[in-house]
Tab-separated table of N, CA and C in Angstrom:
chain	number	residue	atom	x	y	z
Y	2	UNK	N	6.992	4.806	-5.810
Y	2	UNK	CA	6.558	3.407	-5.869
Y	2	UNK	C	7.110	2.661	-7.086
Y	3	UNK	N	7.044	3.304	-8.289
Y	3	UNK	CA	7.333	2.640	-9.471
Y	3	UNK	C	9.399	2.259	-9.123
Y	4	UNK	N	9.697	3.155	-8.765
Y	4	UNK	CA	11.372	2.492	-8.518
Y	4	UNK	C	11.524	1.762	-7.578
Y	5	UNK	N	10.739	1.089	-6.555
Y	5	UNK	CA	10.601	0.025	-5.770
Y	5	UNK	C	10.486	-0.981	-6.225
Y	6	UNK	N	9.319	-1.355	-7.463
Y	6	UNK	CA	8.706	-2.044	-8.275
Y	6	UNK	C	9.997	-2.569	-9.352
Y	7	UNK	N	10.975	-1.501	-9.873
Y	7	UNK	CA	11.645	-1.892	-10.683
Y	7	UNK	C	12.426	-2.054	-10.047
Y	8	UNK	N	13.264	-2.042	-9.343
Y	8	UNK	CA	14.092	-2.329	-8.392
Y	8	UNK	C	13.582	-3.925	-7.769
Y	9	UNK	N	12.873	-4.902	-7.314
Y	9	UNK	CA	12.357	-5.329	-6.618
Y	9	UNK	C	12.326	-6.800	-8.041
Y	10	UNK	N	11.907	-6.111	-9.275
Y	10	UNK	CA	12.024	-6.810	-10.374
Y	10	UNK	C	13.176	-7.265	-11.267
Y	11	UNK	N	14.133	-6.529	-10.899
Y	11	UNK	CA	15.497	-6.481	-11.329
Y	11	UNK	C	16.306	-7.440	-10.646
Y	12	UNK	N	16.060	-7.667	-8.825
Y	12	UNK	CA	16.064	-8.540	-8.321
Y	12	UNK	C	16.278	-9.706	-8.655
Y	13	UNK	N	14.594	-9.958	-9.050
Y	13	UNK	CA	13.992	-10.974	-9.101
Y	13	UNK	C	13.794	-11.924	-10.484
Y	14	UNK	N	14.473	-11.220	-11.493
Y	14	UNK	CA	15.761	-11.581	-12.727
Y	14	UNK	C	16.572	-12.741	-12.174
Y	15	UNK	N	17.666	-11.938	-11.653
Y	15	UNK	CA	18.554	-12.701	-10.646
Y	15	UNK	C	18.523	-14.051	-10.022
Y	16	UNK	N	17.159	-13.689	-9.212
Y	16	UNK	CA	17.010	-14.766	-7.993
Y	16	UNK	C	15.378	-15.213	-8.252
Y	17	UNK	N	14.942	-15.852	-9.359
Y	17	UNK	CA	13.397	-15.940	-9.397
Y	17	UNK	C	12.810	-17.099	-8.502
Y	18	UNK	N	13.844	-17.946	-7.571
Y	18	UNK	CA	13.334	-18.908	-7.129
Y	18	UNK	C	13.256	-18.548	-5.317
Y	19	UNK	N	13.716	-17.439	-5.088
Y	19	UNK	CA	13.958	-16.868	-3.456
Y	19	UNK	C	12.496	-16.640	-3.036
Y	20	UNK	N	12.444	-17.186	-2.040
Y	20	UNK	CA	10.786	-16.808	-1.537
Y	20	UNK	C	10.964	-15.731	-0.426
Y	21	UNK	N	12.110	-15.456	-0.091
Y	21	UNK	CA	12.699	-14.240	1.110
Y	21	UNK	C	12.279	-12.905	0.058
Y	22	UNK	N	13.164	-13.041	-0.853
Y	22	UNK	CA	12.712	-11.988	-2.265
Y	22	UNK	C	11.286	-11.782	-2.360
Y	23	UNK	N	10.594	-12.759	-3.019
Y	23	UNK	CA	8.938	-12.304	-2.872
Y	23	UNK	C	7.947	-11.907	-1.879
Y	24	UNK	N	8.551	-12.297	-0.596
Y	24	UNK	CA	8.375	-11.905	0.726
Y	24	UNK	C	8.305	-10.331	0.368
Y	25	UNK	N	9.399	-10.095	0.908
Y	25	UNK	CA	9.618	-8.532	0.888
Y	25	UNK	C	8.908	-7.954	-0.304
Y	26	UNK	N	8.803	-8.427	-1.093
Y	26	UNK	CA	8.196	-7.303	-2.285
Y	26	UNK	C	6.523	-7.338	-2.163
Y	27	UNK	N	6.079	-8.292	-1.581
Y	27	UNK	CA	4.625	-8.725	-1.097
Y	27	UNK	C	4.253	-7.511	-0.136
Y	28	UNK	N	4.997	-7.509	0.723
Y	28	UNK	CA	5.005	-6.775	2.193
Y	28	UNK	C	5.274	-4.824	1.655
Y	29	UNK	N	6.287	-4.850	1.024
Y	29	UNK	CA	6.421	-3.841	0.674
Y	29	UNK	C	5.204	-2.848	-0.177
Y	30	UNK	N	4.926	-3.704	-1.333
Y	30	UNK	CA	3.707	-3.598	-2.005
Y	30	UNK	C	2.398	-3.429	-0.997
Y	31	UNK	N	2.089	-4.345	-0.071
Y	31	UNK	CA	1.103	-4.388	0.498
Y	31	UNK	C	0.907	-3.023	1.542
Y	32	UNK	N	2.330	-2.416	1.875
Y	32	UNK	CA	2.717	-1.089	2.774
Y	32	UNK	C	2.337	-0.189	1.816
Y	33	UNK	N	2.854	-0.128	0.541
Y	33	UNK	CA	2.500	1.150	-0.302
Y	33	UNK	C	1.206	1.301	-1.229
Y	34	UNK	N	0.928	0.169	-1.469
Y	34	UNK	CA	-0.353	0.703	-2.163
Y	34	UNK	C	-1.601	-0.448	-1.680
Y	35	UNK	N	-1.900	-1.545	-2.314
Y	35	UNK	CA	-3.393	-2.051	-1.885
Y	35	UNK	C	-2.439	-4.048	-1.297
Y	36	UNK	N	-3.614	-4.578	-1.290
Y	36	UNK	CA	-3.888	-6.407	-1.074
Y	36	UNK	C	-4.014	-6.691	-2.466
Y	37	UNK	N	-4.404	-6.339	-3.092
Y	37	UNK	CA	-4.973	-6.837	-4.103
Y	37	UNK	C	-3.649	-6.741	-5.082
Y	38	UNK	N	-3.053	-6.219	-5.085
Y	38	UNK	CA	-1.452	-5.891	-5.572
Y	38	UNK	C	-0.330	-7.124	-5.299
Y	39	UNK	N	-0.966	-7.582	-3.851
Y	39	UNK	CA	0.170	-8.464	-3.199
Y	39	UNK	C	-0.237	-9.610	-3.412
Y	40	UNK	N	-1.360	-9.909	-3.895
Y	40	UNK	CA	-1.777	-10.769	-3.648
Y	40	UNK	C	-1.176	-11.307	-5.125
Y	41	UNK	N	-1.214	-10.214	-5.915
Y	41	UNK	CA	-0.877	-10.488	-7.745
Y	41	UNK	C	0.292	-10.988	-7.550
Y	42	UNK	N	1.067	-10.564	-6.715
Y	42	UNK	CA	2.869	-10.666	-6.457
Y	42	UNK	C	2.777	-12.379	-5.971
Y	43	UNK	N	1.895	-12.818	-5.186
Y	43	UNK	CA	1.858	-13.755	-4.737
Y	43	UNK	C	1.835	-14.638	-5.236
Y	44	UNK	N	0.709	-14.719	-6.180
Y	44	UNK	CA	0.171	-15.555	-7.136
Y	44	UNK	C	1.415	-15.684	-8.049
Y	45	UNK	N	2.112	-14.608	-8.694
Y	45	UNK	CA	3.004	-14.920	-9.539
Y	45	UNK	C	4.197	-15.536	-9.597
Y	46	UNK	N	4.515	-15.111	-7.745
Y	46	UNK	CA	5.837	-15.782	-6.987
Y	46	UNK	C	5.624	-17.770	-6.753
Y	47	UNK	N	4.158	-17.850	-6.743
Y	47	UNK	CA	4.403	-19.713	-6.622
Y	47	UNK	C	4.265	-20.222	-8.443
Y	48	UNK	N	3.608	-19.090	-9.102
Y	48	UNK	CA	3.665	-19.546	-10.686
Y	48	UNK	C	5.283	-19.842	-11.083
Y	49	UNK	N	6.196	-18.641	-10.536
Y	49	UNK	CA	7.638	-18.882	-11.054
Y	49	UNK	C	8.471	-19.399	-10.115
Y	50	UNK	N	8.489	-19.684	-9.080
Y	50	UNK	CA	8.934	-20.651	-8.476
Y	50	UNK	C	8.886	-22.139	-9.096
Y	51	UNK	N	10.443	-22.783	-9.047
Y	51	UNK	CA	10.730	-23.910	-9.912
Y	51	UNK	C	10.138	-24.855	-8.824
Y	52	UNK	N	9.184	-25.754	-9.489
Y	52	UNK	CA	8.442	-26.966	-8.818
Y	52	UNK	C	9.311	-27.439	-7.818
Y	53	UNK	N	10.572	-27.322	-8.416
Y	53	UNK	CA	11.588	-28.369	-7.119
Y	53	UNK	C	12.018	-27.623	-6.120
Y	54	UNK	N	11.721	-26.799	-6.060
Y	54	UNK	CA	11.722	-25.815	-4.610
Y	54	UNK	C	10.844	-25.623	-3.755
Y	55	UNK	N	10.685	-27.099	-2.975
Y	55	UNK	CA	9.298	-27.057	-2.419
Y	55	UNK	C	9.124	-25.903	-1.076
Y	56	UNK	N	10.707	-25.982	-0.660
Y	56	UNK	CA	10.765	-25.248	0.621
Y	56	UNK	C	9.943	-23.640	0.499
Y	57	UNK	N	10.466	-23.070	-0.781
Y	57	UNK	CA	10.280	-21.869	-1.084
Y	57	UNK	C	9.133	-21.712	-1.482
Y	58	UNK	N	8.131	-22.245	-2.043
Y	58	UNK	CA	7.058	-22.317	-2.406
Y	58	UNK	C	6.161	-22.441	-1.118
Y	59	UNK	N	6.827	-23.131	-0.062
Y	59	UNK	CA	5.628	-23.353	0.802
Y	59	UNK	C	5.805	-21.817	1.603
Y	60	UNK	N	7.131	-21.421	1.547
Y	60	UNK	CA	7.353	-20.006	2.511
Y	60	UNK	C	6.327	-18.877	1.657
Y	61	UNK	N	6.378	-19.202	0.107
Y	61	UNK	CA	5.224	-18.328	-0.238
Y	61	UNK	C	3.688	-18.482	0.481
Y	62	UNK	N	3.767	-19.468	0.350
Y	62	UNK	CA	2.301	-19.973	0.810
Y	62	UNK	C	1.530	-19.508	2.123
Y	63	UNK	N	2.636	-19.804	3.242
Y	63	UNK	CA	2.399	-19.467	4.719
Y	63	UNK	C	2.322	-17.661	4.644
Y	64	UNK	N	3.174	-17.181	3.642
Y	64	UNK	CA	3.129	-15.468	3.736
Y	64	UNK	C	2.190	-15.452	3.417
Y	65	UNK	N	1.510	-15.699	2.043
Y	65	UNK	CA	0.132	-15.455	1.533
Y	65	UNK	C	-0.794	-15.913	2.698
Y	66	UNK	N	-0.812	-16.845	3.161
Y	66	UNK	CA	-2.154	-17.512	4.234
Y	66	UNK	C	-2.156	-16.188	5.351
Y	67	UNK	N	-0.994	-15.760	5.644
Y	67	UNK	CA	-0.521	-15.366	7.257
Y	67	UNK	C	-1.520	-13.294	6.211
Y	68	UNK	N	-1.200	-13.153	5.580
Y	68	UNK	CA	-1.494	-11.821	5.011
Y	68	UNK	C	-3.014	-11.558	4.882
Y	69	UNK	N	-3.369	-12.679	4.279
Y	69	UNK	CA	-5.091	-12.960	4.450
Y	69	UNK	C	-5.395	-12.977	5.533
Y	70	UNK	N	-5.234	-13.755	6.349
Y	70	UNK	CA	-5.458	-13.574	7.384
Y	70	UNK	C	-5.742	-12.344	8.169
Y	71	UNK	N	-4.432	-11.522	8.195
Y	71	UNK	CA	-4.337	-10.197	8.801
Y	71	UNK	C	-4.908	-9.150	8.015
Y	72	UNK	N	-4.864	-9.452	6.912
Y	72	UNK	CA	-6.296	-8.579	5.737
Y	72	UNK	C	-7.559	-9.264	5.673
């Protein structure tokens, strides 16, 4: 798990504004260990998401809504 995590973060260096990126690491996280994990990922993915990326921010949003949901 932990080289998923760093891997996934190393990423996300790179590309901190991709909401496809936080996607997958949400989902992934949420496969290997708890919700409550993804949900941290979640929260942190619309904190660093640049305001002017509304598109990406809202794709966080609908993942987070759509995950609650199904949790």
């Amino acid at each position: 798990p932990e080289l998923v995590v760093e891997e996934f973060e190393k990423k996300l260096i790179g590309q901190p504004n991709s909401s496809m990126l936080w996607i997958k690491y949400m989902s992934t996280i949420l496969k290997m260990t708890s919700i409550v994990k993804a949900r941290a990922i979640a929260e942190r993915a619309l904190q660093t998401i640049s305001f002017r990326q509304e598109q990406e921010k809202m794709n966080i949003w609908l993942a987070y809504i759509n995950m609650e949901n199904l949790y």
